[in-house]
Coordinates of C-alpha atoms and ligand atoms in Angstrom, one line a residue:
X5 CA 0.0 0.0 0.0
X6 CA 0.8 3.9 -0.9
X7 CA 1.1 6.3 1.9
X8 CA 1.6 9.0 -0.1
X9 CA -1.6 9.9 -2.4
X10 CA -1.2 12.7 -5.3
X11 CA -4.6 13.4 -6.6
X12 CA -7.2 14.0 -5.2
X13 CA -10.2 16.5 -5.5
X14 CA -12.9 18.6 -3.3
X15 CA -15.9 20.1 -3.9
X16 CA -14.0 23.5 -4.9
X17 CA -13.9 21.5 -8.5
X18 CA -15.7 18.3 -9.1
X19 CA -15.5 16.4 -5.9
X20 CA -18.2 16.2 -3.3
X21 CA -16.4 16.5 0.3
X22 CA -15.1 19.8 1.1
X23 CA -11.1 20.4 1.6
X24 CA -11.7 19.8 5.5
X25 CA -13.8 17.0 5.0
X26 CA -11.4 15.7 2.3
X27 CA -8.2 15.7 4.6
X28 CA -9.9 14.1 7.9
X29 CA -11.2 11.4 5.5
X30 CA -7.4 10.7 3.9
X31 CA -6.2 11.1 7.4
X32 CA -8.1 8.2 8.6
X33 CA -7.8 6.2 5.8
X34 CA -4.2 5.9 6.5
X35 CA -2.8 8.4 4.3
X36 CA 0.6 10.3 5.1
X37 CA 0.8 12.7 2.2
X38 CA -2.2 14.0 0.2
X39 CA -2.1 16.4 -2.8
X40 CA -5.6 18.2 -3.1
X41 CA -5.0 18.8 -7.2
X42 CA -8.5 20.4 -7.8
X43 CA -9.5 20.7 -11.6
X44 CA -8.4 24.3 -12.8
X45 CA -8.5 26.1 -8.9
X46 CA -6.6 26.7 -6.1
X47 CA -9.8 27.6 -4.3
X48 CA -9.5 24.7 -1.9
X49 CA -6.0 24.7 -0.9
X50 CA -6.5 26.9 2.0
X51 CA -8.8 25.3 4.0
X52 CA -7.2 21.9 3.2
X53 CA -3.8 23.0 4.4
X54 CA -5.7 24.0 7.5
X55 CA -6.9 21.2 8.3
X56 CA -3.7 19.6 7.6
X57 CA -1.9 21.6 10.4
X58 CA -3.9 20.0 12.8
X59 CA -3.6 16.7 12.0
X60 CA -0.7 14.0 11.3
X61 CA -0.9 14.3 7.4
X62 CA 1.2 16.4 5.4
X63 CA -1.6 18.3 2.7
X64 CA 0.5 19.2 -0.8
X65 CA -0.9 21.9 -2.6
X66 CA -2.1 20.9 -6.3
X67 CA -3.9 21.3 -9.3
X68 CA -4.9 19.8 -12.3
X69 CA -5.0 21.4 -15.4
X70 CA -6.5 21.2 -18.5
X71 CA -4.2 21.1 -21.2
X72 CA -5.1 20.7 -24.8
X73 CA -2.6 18.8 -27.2
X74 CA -2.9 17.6 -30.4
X75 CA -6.7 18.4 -30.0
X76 CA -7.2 16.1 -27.7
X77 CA -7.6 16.6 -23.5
X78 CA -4.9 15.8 -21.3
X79 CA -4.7 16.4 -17.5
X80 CA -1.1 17.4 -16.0
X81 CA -1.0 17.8 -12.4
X82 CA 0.9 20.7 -10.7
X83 CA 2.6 19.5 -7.2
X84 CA 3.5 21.7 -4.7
X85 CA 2.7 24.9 -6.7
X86 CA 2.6 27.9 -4.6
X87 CA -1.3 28.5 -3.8
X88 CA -0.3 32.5 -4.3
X89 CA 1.3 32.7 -7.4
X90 CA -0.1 35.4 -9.6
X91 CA 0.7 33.9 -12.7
X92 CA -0.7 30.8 -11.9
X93 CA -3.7 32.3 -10.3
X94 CA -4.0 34.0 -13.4
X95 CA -4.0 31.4 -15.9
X96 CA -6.4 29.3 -14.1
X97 CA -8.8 32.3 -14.3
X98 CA -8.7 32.0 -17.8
X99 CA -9.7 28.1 -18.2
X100 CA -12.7 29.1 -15.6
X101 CA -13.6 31.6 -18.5
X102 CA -13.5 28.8 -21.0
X103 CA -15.3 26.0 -18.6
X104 CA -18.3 29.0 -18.1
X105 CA -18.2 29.0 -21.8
X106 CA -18.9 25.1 -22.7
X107 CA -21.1 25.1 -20.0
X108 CA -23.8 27.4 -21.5
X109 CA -22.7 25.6 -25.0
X110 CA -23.3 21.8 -23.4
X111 CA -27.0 23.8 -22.1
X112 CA -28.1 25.1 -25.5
X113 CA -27.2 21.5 -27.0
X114 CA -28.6 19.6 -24.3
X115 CA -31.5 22.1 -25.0
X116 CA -31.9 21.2 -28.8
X117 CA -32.4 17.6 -27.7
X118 CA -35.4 18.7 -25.9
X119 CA -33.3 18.9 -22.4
X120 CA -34.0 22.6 -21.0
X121 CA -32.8 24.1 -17.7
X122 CA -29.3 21.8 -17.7
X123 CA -27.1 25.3 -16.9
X124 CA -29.1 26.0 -14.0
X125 CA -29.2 22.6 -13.0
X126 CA -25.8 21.7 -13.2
X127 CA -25.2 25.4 -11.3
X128 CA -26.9 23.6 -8.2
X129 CA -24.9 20.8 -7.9
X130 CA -21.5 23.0 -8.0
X131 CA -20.1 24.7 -4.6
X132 CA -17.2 26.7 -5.8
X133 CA -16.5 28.2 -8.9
X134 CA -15.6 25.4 -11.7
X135 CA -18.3 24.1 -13.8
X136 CA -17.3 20.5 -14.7
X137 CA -19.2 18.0 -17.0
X138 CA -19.6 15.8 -13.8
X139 CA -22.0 18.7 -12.4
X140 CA -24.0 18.2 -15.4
X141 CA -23.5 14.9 -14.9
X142 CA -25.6 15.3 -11.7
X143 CA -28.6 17.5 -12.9
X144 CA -29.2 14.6 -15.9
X145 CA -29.2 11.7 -13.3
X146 CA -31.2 13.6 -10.6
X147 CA -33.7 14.2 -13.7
X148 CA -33.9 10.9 -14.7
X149 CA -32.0 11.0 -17.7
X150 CA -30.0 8.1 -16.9
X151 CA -29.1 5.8 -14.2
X152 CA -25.8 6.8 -13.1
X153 CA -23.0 9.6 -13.5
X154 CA -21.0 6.9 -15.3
X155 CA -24.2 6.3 -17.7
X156 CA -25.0 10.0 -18.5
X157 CA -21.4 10.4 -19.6
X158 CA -21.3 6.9 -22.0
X159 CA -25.0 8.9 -23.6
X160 CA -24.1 12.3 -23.2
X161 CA -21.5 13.7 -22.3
X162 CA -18.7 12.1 -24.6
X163 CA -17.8 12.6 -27.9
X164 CA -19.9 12.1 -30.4
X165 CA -23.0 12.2 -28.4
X166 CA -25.6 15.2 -27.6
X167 CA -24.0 17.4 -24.8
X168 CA -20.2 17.0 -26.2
X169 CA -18.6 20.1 -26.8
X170 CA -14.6 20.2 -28.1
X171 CA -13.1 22.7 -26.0
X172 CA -9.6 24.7 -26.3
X173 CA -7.9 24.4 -22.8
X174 CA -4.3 25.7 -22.6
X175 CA -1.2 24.5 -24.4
X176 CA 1.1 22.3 -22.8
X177 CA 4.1 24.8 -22.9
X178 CA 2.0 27.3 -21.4
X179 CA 0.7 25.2 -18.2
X180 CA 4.0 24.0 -17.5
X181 CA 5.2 27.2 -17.4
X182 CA 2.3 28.5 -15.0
X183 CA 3.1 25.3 -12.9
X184 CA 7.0 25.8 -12.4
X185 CA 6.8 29.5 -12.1
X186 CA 4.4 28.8 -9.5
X187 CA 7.7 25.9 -7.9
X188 CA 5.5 23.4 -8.8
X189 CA 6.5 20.1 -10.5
X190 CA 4.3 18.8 -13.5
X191 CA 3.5 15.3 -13.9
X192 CA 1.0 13.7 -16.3
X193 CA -2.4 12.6 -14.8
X194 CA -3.7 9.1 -15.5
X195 CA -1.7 8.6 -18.8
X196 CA -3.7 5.2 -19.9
X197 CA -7.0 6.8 -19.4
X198 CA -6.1 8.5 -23.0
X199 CA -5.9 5.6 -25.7
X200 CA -3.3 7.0 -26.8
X201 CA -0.8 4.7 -29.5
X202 CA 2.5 3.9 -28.0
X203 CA 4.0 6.2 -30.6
X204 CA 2.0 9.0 -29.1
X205 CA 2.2 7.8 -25.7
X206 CA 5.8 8.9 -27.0
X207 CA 5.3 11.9 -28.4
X208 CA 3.3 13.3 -25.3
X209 CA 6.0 12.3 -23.1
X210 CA 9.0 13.7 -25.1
X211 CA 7.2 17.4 -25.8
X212 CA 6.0 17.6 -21.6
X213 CA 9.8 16.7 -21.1
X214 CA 11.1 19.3 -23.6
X215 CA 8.2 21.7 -21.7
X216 CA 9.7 21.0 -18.5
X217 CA 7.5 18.0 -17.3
X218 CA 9.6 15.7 -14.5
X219 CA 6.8 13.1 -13.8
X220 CA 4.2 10.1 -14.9
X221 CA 1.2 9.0 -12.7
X222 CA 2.0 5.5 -12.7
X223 CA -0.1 4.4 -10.2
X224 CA -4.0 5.9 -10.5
X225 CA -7.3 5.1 -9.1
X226 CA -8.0 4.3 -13.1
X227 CA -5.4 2.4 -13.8
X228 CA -5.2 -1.9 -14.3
X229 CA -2.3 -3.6 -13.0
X230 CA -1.2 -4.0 -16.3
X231 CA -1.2 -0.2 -17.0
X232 CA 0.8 0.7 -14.2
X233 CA 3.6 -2.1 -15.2
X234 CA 3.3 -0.4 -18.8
X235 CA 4.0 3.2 -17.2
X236 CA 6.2 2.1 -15.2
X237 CA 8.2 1.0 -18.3
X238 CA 7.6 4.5 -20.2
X239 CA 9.1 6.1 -17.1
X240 CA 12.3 4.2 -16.8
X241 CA 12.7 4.8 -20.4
X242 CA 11.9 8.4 -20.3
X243 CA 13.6 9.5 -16.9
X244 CA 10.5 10.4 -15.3
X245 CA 9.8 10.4 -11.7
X246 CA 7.0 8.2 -10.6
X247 CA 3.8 9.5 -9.2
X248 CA 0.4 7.9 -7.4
X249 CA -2.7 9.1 -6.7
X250 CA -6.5 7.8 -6.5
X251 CA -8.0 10.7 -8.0
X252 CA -10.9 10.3 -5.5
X253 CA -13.5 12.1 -6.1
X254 CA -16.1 11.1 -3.0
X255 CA -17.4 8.1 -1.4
X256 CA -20.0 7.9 -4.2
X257 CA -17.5 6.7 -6.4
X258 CA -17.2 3.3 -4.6
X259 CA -14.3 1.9 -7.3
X260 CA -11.6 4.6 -5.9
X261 CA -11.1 4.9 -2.2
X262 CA -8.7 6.7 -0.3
X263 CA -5.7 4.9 1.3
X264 CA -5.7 2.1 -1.3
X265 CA -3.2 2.5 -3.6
X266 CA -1.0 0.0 -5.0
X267 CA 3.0 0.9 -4.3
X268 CA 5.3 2.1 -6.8
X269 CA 6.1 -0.8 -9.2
X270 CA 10.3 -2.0 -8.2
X271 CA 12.2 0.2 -10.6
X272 CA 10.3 3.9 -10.7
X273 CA 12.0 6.7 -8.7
X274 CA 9.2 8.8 -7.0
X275 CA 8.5 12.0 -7.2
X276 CA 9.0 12.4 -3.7
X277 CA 12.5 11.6 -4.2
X278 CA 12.9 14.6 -6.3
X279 CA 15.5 17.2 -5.0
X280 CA 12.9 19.8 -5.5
X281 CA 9.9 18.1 -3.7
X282 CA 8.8 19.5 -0.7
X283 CA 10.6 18.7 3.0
X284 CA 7.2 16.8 4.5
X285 CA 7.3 14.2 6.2
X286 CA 5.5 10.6 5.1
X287 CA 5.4 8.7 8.2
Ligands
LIG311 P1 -14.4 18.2 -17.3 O1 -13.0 18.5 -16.8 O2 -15.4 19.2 -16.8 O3 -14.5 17.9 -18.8 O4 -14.9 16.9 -16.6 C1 -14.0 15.8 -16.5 C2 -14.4 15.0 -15.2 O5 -15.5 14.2 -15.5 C3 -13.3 14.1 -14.9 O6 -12.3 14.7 -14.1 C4 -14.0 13.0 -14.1 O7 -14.2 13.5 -12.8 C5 -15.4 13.0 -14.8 N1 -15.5 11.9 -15.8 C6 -15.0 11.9 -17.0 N2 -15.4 10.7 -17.6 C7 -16.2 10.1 -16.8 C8 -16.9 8.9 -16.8 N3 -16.9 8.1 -17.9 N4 -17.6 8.5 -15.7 C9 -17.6 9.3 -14.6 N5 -17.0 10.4 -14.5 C10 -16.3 10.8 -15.6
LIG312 MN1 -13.0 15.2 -12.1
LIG313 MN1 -8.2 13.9 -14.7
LIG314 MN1 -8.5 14.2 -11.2

């Protein structure tokens, strides 16, 4: 078992426990260190790291962002990134602008399939200030438009289907450089959730290097054993540091818990043996 766990998120994106409720929860679950790596905030850093203080669990302050490359989505986390960093701050403000923006888009299309009312609706079911397709997610099951978050996003919410809208997050260059001006170190969120061809699995991996990138997420809530042996592979031959995380998003996503991740495979180097990561301690 992991005692260190890298992803996580809180109900200042897409999760549904607040940052307090978040690091009491890891805390008791047996986790040392925990990164609260909120999609495109820093919103619930402070109240997490306060929390923190009072108990025996170190609380990293993280983000994920949403990069766009090669037209497709791709997460990269930020770890350790300085919660007050202007130009970080700055930059996240402007993917809120573009989530705000498909949100009234994925409402007017929703609308044109005869579903009306999905931006308010979704609205209600967010606490801070992102606007994430799981929130819509949320207003379509509670309306009895499917069964389940996972079944509103096979029918609705994916590509090719009614409420998908392409977005333009930010470039890879340009998030890395918002995460390492902000001493943060960039790592690649749940690289087998992308399908992507071993030959672009190579590509994405050589451009984040050249941009700055230091680390893979190896070991994710989403990932089969299989999948972490074959990451663990691309980061020996890359020289990447290894990185885990459950990327929990609430107890009422049974399949990911806190405090149940598999250890680094033999062979990875983790991130937390980087000479720039943080001076916490993990026991
Ligand atoms: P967004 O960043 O707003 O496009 O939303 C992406 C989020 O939706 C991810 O971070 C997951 O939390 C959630 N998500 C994506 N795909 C699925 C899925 N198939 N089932 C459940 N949740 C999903
Ligand atoms: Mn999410
Ligand atoms: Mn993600
Ligand atoms: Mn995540």
């Amino acid at each position: 078992m992991c005692s260190y766990d890298l992803h996580s998120h809180s109900t200042a994106s897409d999760g549904t426990l607040d940052p307090v409720r978040l690091v009491e929860k890891a805390h008791a679950a047996g986790v040392a260190v925990l990164a609260l790596t909120d999609h495109d905030t820093l919103d619930g850093l402070a109240a997490a790291a306060q929390a923190a203080s009072g108990l025996d669990i170190s609380l990293i302050p993280g983000v994920e962002i949403s990069v766009t490359w090669q037209a497709m989505t791709i997460h990269v986390l930020g770890l350790n990134v300085d919660p007050l960093n202007q130009t970080l701050s700055d930059g996240l403000q402007e993917l809120q602008k573009i989530r705000d923006w498909r949100a009234a888009e994925i409402s007017s299309k929703l609308a044109n399939k005869g579903i009306s009312g999905a931006l308010e609706g979704a609205g209600r079911f967010r606490k801070g200030k992102i606007l994430s397709r799981t929130h819509f997610a949320h207003f379509l099951v509670e309306s009895g438009y499917a069964a389940s978050v996972r079944d509103v996003f096979k029918r609705f919410l994916v590509k090719g289907k009614p409420g998908y809208v392409r977005s333009e997050w930010v470039s890879m260059e340009r998030a890395l450089g918002w995460i390492r001006q902000a001493g943060g170190l960039p790592v690649i969120a749940h690289p087998a959730r992308y399908s992507l061809t071993r030959s672009k699995l190579k590509r994405l991996v050589g451009e984040f290097r050249e941009a700055g990138g230091i680390g893979l997420e190896v070991v994710s809530g989403s990932h089969s054993r299989d999948e972490i042996l074959h990451m663990a592979a691309v980061c020996r031959e890359h020289c990447l540091f290894a990185s885990c995380g459950s990327d929990y998003h609430g107890p009422e996503k049974p399949w990911v818990d806190l405090g149940r991740l598999r250890g680094l495979p033999d062979g990875c180097i983790p991130i937390w043996e980087a000479e720039s990561w943080p001076a916490v301690s993990a026991v």
